[in-house]
PDB file of C-alpha atoms in Angstrom:
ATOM      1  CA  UNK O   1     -12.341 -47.226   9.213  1.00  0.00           C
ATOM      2  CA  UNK O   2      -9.017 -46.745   7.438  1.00  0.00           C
ATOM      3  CA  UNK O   3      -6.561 -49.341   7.990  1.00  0.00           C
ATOM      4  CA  UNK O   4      -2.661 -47.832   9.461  1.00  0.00           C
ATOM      5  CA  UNK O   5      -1.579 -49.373   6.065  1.00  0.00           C
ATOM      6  CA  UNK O   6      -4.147 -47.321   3.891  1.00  0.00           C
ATOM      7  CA  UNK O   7      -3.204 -44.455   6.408  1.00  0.00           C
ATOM      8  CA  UNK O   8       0.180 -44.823   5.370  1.00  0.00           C
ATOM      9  CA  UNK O   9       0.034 -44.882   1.536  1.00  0.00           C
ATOM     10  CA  UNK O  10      -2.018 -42.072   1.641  1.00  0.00           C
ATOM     11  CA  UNK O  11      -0.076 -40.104   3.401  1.00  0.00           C
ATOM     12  CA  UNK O  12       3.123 -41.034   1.353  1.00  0.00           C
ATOM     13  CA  UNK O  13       1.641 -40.214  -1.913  1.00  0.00           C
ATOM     14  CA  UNK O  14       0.255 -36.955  -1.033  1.00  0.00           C
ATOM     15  CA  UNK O  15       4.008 -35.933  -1.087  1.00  0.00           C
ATOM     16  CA  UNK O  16       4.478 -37.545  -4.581  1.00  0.00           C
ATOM     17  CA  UNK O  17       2.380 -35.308  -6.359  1.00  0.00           C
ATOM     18  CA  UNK O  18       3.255 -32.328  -8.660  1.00  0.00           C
ATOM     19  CA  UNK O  19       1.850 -29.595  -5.956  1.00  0.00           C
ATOM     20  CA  UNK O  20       2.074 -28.912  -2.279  1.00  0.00           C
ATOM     21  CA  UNK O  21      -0.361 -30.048   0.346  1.00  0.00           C
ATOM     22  CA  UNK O  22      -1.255 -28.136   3.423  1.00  0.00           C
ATOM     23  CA  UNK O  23      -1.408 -30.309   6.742  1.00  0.00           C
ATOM     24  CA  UNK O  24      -3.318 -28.148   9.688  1.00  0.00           C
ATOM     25  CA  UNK O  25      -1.778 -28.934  13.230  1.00  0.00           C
ATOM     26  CA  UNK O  26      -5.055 -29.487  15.166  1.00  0.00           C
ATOM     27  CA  UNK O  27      -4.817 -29.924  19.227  1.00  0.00           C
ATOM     28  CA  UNK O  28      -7.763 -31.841  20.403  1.00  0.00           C
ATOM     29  CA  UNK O  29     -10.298 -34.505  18.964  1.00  0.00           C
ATOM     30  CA  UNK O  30     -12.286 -31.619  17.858  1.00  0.00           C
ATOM     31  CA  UNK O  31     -10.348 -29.520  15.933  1.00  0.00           C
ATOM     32  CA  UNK O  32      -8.952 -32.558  14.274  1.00  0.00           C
ATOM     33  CA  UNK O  33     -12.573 -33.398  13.428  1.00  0.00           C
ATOM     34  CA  UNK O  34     -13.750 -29.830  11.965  1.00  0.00           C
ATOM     35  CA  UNK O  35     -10.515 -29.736   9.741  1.00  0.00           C
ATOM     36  CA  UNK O  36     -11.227 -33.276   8.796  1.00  0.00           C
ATOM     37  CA  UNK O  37     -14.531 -31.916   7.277  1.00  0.00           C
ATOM     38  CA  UNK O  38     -13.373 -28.762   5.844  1.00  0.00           C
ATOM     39  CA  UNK O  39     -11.488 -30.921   3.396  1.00  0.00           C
ATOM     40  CA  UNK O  40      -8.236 -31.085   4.252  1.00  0.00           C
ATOM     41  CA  UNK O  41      -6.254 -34.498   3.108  1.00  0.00           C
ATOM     42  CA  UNK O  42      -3.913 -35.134   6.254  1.00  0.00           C
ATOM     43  CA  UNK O  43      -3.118 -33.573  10.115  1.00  0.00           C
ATOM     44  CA  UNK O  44      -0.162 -32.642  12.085  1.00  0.00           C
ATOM     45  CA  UNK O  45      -0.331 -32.326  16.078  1.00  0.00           C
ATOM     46  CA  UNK O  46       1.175 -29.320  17.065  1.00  0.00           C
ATOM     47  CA  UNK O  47       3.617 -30.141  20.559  1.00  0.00           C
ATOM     48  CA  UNK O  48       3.104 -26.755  21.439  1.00  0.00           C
ATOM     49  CA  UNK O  49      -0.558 -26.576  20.860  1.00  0.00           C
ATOM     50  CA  UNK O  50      -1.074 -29.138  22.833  1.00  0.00           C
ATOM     51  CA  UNK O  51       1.348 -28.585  25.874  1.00  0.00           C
ATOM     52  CA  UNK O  52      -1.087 -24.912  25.854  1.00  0.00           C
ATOM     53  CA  UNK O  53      -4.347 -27.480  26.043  1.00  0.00           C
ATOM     54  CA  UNK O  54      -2.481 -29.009  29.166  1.00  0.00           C
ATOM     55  CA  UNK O  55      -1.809 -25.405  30.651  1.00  0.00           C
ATOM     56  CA  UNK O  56       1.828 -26.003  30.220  1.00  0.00           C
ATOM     57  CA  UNK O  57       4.683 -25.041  27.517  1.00  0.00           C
ATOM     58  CA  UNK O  58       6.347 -26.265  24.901  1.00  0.00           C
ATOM     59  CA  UNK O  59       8.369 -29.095  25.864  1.00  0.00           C
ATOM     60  CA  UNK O  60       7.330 -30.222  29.310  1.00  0.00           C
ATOM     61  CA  UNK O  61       4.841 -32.916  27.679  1.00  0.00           C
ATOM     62  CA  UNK O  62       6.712 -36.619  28.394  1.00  0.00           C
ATOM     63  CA  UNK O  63       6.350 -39.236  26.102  1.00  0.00           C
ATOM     64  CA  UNK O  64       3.305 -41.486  27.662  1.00  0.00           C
ATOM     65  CA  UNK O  65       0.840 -38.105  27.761  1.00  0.00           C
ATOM     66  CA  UNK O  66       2.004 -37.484  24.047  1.00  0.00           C
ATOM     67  CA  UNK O  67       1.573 -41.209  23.264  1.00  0.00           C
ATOM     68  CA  UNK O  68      -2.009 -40.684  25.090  1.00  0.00           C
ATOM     69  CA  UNK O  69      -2.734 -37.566  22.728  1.00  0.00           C
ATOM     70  CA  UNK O  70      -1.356 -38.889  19.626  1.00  0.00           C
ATOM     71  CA  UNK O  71      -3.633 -42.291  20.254  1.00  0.00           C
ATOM     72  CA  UNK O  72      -6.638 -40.036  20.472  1.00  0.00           C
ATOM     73  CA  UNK O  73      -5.770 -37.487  17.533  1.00  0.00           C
ATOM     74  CA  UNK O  74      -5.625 -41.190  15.015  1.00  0.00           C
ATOM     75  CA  UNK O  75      -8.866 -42.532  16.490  1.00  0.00           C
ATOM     76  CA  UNK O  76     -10.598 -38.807  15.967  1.00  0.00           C
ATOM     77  CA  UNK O  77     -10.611 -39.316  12.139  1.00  0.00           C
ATOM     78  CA  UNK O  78      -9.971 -41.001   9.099  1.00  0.00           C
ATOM     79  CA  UNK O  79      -7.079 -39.249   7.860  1.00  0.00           C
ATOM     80  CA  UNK O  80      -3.506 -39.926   7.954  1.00  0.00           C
ATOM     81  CA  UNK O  81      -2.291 -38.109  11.302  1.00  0.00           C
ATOM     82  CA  UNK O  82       1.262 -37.085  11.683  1.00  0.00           C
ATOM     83  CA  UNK O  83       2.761 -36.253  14.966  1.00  0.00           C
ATOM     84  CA  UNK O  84       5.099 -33.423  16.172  1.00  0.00           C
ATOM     85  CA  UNK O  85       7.467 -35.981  18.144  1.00  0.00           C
ATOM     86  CA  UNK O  86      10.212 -33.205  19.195  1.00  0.00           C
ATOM     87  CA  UNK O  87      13.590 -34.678  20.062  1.00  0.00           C
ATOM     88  CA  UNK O  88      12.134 -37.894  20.435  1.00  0.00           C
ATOM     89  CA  UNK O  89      11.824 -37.422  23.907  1.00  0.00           C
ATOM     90  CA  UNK O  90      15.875 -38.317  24.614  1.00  0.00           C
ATOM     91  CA  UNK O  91      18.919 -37.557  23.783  1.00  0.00           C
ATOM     92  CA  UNK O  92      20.131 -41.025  22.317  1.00  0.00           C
ATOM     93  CA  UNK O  93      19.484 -42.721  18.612  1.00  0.00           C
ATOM     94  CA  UNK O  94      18.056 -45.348  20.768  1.00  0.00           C
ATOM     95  CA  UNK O  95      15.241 -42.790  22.441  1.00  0.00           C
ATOM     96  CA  UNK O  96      14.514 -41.446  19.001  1.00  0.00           C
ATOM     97  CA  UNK O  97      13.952 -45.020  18.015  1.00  0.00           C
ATOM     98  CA  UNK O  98      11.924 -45.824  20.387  1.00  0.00           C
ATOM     99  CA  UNK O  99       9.555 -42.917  20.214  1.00  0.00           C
ATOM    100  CA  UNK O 100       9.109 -44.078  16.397  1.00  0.00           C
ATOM    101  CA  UNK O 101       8.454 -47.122  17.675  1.00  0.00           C
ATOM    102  CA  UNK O 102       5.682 -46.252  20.275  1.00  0.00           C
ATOM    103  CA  UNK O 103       4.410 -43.687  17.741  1.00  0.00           C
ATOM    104  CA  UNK O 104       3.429 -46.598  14.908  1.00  0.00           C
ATOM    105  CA  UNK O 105       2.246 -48.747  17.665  1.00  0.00           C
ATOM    106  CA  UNK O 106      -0.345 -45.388  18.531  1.00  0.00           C
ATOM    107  CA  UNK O 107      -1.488 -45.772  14.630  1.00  0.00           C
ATOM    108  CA  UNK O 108       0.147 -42.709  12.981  1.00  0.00           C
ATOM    109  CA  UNK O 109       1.035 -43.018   9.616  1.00  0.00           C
ATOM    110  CA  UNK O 110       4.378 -40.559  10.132  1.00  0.00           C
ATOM    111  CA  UNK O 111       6.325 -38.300  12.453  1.00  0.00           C
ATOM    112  CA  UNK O 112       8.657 -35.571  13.045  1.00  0.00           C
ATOM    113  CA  UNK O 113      12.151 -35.894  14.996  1.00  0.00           C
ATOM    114  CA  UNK O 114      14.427 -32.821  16.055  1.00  0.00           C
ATOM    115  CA  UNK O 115      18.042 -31.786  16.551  1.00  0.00           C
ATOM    116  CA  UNK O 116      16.976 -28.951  19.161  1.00  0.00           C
ATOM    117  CA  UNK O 117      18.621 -30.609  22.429  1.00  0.00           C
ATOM    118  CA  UNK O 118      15.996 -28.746  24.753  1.00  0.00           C
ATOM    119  CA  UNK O 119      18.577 -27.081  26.699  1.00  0.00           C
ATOM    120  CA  UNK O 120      19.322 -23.282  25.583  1.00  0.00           C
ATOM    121  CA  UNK O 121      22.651 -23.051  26.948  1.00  0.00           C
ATOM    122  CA  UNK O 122      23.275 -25.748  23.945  1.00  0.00           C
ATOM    123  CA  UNK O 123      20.240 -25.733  21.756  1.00  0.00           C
ATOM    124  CA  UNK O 124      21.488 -27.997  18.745  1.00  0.00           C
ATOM    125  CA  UNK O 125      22.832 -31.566  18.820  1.00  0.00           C
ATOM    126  CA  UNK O 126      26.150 -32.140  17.264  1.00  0.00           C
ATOM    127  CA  UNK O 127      25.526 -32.711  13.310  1.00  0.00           C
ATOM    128  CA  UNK O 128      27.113 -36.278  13.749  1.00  0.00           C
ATOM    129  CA  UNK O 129      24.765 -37.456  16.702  1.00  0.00           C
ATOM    130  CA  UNK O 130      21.903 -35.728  14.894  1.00  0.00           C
ATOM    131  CA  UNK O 131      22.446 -37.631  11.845  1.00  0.00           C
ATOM    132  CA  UNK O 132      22.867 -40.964  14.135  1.00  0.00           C
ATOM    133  CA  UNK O 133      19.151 -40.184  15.937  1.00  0.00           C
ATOM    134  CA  UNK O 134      17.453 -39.435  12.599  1.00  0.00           C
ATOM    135  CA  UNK O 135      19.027 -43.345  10.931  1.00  0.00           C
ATOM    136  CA  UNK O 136      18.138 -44.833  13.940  1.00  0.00           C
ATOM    137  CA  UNK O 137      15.030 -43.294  13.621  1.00  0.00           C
ATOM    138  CA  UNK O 138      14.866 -44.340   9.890  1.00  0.00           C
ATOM    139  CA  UNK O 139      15.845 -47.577  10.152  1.00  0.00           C
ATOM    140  CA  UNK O 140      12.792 -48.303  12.905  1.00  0.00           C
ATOM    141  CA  UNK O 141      10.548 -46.859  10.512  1.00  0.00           C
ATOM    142  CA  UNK O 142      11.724 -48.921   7.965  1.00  0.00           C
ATOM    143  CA  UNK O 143      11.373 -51.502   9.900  1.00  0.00           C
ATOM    144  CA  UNK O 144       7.399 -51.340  10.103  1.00  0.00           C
ATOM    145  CA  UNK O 145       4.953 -53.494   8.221  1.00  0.00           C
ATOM    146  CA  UNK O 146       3.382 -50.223   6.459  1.00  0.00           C
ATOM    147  CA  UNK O 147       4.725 -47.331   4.929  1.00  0.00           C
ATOM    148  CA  UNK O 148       6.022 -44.731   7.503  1.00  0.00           C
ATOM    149  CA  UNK O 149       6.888 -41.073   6.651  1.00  0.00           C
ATOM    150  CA  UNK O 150      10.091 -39.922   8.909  1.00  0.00           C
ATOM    151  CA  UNK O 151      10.088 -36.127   8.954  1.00  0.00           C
ATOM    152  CA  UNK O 152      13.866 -35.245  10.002  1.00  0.00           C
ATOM    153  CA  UNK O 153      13.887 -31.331  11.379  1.00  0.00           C
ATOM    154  CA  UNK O 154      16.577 -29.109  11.548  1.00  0.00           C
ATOM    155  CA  UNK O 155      16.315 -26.125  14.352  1.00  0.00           C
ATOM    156  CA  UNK O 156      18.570 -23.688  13.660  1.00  0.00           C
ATOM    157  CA  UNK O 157      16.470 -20.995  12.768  1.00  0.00           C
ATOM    158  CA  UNK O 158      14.338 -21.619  16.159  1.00  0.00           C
ATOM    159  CA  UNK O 159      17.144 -21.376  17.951  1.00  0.00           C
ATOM    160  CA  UNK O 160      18.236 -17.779  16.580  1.00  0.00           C
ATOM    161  CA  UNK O 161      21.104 -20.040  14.414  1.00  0.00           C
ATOM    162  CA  UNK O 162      19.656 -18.323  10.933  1.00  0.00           C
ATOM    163  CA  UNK O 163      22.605 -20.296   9.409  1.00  0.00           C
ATOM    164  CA  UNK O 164      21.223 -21.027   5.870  1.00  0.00           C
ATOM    165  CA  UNK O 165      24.372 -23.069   4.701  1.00  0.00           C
ATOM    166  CA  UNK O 166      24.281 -24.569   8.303  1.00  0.00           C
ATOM    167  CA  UNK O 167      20.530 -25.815   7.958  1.00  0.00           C
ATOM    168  CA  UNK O 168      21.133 -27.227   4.487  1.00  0.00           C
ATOM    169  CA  UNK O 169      24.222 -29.234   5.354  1.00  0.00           C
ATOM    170  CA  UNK O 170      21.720 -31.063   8.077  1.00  0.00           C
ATOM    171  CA  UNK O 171      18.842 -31.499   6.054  1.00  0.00           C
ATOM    172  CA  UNK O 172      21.226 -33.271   3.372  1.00  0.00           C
ATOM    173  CA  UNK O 173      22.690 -35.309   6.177  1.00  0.00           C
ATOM    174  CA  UNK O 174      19.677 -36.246   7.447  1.00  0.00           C
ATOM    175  CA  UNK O 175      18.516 -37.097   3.702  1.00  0.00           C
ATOM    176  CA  UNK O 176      21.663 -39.102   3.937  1.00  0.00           C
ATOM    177  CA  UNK O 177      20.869 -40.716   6.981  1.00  0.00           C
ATOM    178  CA  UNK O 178      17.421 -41.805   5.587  1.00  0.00           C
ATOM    179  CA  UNK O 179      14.604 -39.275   6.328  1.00  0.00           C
ATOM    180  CA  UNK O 180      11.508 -39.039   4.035  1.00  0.00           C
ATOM    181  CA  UNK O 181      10.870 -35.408   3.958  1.00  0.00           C
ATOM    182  CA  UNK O 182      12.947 -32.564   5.680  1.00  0.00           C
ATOM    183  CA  UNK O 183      11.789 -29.605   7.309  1.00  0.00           C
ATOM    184  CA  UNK O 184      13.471 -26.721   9.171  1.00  0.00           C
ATOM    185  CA  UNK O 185      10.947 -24.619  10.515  1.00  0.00           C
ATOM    186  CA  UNK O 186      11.709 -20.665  10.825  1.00  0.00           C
ATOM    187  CA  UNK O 187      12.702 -20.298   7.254  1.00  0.00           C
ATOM    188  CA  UNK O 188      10.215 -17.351   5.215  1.00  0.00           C
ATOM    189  CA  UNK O 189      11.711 -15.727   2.788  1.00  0.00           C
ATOM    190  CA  UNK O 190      10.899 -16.996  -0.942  1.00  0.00           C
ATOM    191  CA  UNK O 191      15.056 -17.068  -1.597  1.00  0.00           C
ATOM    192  CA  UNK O 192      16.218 -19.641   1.727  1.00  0.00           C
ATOM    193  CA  UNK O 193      13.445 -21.977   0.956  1.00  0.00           C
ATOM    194  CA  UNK O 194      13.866 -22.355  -2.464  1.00  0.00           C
ATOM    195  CA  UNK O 195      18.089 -22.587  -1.408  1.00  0.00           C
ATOM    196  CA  UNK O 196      16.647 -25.542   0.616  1.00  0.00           C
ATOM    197  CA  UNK O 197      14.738 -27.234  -1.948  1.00  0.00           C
ATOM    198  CA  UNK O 198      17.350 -27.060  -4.417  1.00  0.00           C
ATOM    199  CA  UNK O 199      19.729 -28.695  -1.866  1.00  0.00           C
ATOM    200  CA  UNK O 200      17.970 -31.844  -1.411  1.00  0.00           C
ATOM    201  CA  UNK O 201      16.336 -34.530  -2.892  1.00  0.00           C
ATOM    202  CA  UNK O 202      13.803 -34.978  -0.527  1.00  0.00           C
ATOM    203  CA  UNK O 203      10.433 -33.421  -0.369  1.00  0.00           C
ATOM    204  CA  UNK O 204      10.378 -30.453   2.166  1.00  0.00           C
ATOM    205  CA  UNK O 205       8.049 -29.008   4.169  1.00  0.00           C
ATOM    206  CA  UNK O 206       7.642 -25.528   5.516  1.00  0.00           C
ATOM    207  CA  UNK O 207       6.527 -24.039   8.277  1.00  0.00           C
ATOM    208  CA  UNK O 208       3.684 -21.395   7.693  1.00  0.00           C
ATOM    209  CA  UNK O 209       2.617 -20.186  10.839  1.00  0.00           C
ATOM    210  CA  UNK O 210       5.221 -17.693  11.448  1.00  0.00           C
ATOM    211  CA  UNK O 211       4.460 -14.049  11.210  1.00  0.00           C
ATOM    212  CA  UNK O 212       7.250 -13.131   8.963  1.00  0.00           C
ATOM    213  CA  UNK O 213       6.135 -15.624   6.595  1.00  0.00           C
ATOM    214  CA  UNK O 214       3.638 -14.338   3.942  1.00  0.00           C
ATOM    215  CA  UNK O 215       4.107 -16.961   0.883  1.00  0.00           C
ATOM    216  CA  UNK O 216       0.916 -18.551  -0.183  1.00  0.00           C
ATOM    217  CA  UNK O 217       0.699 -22.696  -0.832  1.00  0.00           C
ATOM    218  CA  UNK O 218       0.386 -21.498  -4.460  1.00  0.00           C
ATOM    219  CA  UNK O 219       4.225 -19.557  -4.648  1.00  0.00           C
ATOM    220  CA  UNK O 220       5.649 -22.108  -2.244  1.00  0.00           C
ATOM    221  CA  UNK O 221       3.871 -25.145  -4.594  1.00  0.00           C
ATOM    222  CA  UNK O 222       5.927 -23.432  -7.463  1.00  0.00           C
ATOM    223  CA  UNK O 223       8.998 -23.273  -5.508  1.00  0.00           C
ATOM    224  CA  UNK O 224       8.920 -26.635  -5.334  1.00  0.00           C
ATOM    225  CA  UNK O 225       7.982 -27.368  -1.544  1.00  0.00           C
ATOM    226  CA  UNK O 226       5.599 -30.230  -0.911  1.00  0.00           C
ATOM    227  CA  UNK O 227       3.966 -29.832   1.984  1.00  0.00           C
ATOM    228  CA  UNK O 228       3.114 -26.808   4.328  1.00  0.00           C
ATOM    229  CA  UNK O 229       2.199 -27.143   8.007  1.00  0.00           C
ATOM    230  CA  UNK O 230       0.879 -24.329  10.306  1.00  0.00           C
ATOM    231  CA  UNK O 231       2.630 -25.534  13.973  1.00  0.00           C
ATOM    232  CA  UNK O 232       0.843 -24.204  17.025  1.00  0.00           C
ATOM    233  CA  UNK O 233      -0.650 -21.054  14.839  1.00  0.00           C
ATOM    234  CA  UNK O 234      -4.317 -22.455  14.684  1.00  0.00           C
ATOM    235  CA  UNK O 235      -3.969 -22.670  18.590  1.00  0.00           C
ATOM    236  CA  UNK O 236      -2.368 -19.323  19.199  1.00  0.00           C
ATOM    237  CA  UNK O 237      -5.324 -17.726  17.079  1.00  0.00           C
ATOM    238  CA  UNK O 238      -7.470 -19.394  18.771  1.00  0.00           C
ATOM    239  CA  UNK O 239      -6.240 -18.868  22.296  1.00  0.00           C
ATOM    240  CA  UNK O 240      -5.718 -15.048  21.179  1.00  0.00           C
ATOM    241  CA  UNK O 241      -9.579 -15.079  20.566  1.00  0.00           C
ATOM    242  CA  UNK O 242      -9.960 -16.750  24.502  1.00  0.00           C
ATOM    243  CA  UNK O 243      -7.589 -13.837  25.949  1.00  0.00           C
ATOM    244  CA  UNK O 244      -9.199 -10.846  24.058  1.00  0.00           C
ATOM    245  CA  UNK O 245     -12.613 -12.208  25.503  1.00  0.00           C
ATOM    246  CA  UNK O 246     -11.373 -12.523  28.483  1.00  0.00           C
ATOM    247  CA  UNK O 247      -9.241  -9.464  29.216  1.00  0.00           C
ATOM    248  CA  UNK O 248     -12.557  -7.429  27.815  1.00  0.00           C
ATOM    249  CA  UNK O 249     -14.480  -8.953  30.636  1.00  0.00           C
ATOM    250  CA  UNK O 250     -12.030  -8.543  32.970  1.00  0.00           C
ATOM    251  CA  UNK O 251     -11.094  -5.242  32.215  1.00  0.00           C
ATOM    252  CA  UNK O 252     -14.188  -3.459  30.846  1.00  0.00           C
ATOM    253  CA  UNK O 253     -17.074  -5.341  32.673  1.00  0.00           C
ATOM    254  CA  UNK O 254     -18.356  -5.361  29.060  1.00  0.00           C
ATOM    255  CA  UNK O 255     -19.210  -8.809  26.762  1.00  0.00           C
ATOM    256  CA  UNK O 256     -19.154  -7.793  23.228  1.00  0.00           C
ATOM    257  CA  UNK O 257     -17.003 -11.297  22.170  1.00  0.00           C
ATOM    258  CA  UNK O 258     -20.341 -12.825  22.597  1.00  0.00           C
ATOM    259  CA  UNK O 259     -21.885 -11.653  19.329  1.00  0.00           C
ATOM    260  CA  UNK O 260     -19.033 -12.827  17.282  1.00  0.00           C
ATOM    261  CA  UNK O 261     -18.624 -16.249  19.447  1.00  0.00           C
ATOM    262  CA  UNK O 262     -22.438 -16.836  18.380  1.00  0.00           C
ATOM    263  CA  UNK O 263     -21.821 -16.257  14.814  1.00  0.00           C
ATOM    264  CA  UNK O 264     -18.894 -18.984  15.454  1.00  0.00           C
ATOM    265  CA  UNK O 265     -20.468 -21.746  16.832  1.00  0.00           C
ATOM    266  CA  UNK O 266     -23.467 -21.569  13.562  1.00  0.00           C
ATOM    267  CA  UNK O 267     -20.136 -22.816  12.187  1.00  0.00           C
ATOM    268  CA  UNK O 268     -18.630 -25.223  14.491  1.00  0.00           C
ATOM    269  CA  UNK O 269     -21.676 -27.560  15.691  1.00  0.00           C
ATOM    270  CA  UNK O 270     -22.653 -28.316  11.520  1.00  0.00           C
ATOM    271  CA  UNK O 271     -19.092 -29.097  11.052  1.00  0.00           C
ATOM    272  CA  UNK O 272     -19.309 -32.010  14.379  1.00  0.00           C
ATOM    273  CA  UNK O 273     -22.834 -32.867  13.396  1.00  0.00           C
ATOM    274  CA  UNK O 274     -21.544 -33.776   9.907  1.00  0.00           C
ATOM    275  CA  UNK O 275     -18.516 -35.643  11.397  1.00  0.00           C
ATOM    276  CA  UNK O 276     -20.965 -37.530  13.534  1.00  0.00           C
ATOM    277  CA  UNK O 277     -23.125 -38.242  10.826  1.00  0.00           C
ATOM    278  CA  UNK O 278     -20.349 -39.439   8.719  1.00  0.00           C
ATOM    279  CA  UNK O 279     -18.349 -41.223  11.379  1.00  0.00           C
ATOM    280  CA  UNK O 280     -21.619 -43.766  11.972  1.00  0.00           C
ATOM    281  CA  UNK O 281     -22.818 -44.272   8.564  1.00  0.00           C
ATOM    282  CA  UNK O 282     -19.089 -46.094   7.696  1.00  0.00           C
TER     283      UNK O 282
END
C-alpha cells in the first residue's frame, strides 16, 4: 500500500508535467475501484455525487459523514484521492483550516476549498475573507509532513456571476494567498479558460462535466490547463441510467433496460475481480 507521502508526490507531479491529466469524481468504493483499473492516475470525490448516494443534495452533507466518505474513498485504492471539501464546512479561515486539517488526517493527498457562502440570497464570500480562508487553508497544508495539493475555487460562474474579470481577480488572489492549483468551475468556452490560464501562475483545472462544455483533454492540454475533473457528471449519467429504468417500469410495465444492464455488468464484475486480484497480491 502507498504511503500518504508517496500519495502526495504523486499527485503533485502529475500537475508538473507538460499535458493535462483527467481526475474522474467517483462516489462510492466501487466506482473509485473500476476507474482505478481503467487506468486513470488520480480521483476526485464529487460532494454532489455523493450527497445523491445519501438521498440528499448538494450541500446538506456535514463534515464527520464527509470525513467518513473521504476515509473510505483513500482506503478503496492506491491512488492519490482528492476531495471536493466545499466551503470547508464554515464560514471562518479557522473552519477552512480545520477541514484541511481533518482531511490529511483521513489520508488524502489534496483538496478543494470554495468561496460559494451556501446561502443564495449572498452566494459569494467577500474577496478579502475568501482570500483569508484559502491562506489559512494554505498555511495548514503547508504545515503537513507530506506534500499537500490546496485546490482554491472560485464560484462565480455557479452562482450565475459569469464575471470573467471577476473570477480571475480571485483566482490570482487566491494564488496570492497560497493555493496550489485554481479552479473555477462553470467556465466552457475555449476563449475564458485560456483568459484564466494566462492570468495565473498556477496550474488550473477545469471543470468538464457541464453540458455546454465540449473541449476535449487534448484542446484544453494545449490551452495550457493541467488538470480536468468531471464533478458529479459520472453520477448524474449514471443515476439518469437508474431513472430511465425505472420510469420504463413504472410507466410501461415493460423491462427492456435489462438487456443493456446485462451487457454492463460483463463489464463491471472483471473490472472488481481484477481490483481484488490486484489489491491481495500487494
Amino acid at each position: 500500500m502507498a504511503t500518504q507521502a508517496e500519495r502526495g508526490q504523486r499527485f503533485r507531479a502529475l500537475h508538473e508535467r507538460d499535458r493535462a491529466f483527467i481526475i474522474p469524481n467517483p462516489w462510492d468504493a466501487g466506482t473509485a475501484r473500476m476507474l482505478a483499473q481503467l487506468g486513470f492516475e488520480a480521483l476526485a470525490t464529487t460532494s454532489a455525487g455523493y450527497a445523491f448516494s445519501r438521498g440528499t443534495v448538494d450541500g446538506a452533507v456535514g463534515r464527520d459523514a464527509m470525513m467518513a466518505h473521504v476515509a473510505e474513498m483513500v482506503a478503496s485504492t492506491e491512488l492519490p484521492v482528492s476531495a471536493d471539501l466545499e466551503n470547508g464546512f464554515g464560514d471562518s479561515p479557522e473552519d477552512a483550516a480545520e477541514t484541511i486539517r481533518m482531511g490529511a488526517a483521513h489520508g488524502l493527498a489534496g483538496g478543494s476549498i470554495e468561496d460559494a457562502t451556501g446561502d443564495e440570497s449572498d452566494p459569494i464570500y467577500t474577496l478579502e475573507l475568501a482570500k483569508e480562508r484559502i491562506h489559512a487553508a494554505a498555511e495548514t497544508a503547508r504545515s503537513l509532513p507530506f506534500t499537500f495539493t490546496l485546490t482554491a475555487r472560485a464560484e462565480n460562474y455557479l452562482h450565475g456571476r459569469p464575471d470573467l474579470k471577476g473570477t480571475i481577480l480571485r483566482l490570482q488572489a487566491y494564488q496570492e494567498a497560497g493555493a496550489d492549483v485554481l479552479y473555477a468551475p462553470g467556465l466552457t468556452s475555449k476563449e475564458e479558460i485560456a483568459a484564466v490560464v494566462q492570468s495565473v501562475d498556477r496550474p488550473v483545472n477545469v471543470l468538464a462535466g457541464m453540458p455546454a462544455m465540449r473541449l476535449s483533454l487534448a484542446e484544453l492540454s494545449a490551452i495550457g490547463v493541467k488538470r480536468v475533473s468531471t464533478g458529479s457528471a459520472l453520477a448524474r449519467a449514471a443515476l439518469g441510467a437508474f431513472l430511465l429504468s425505472a420510469r420504463e417500469m413504472g410507466i410501461h410495465g415493460t423491462f427492456g433496460f435489462v438487456e443493456g444492464a446485462a451487457a454492463n455488468s460483463r463489464d463491471v464484475v472483471p473490472l472488481l475481480e481484477a481490483w481484488h486480484k490486484s489489491a491481495h497480491e500487494k
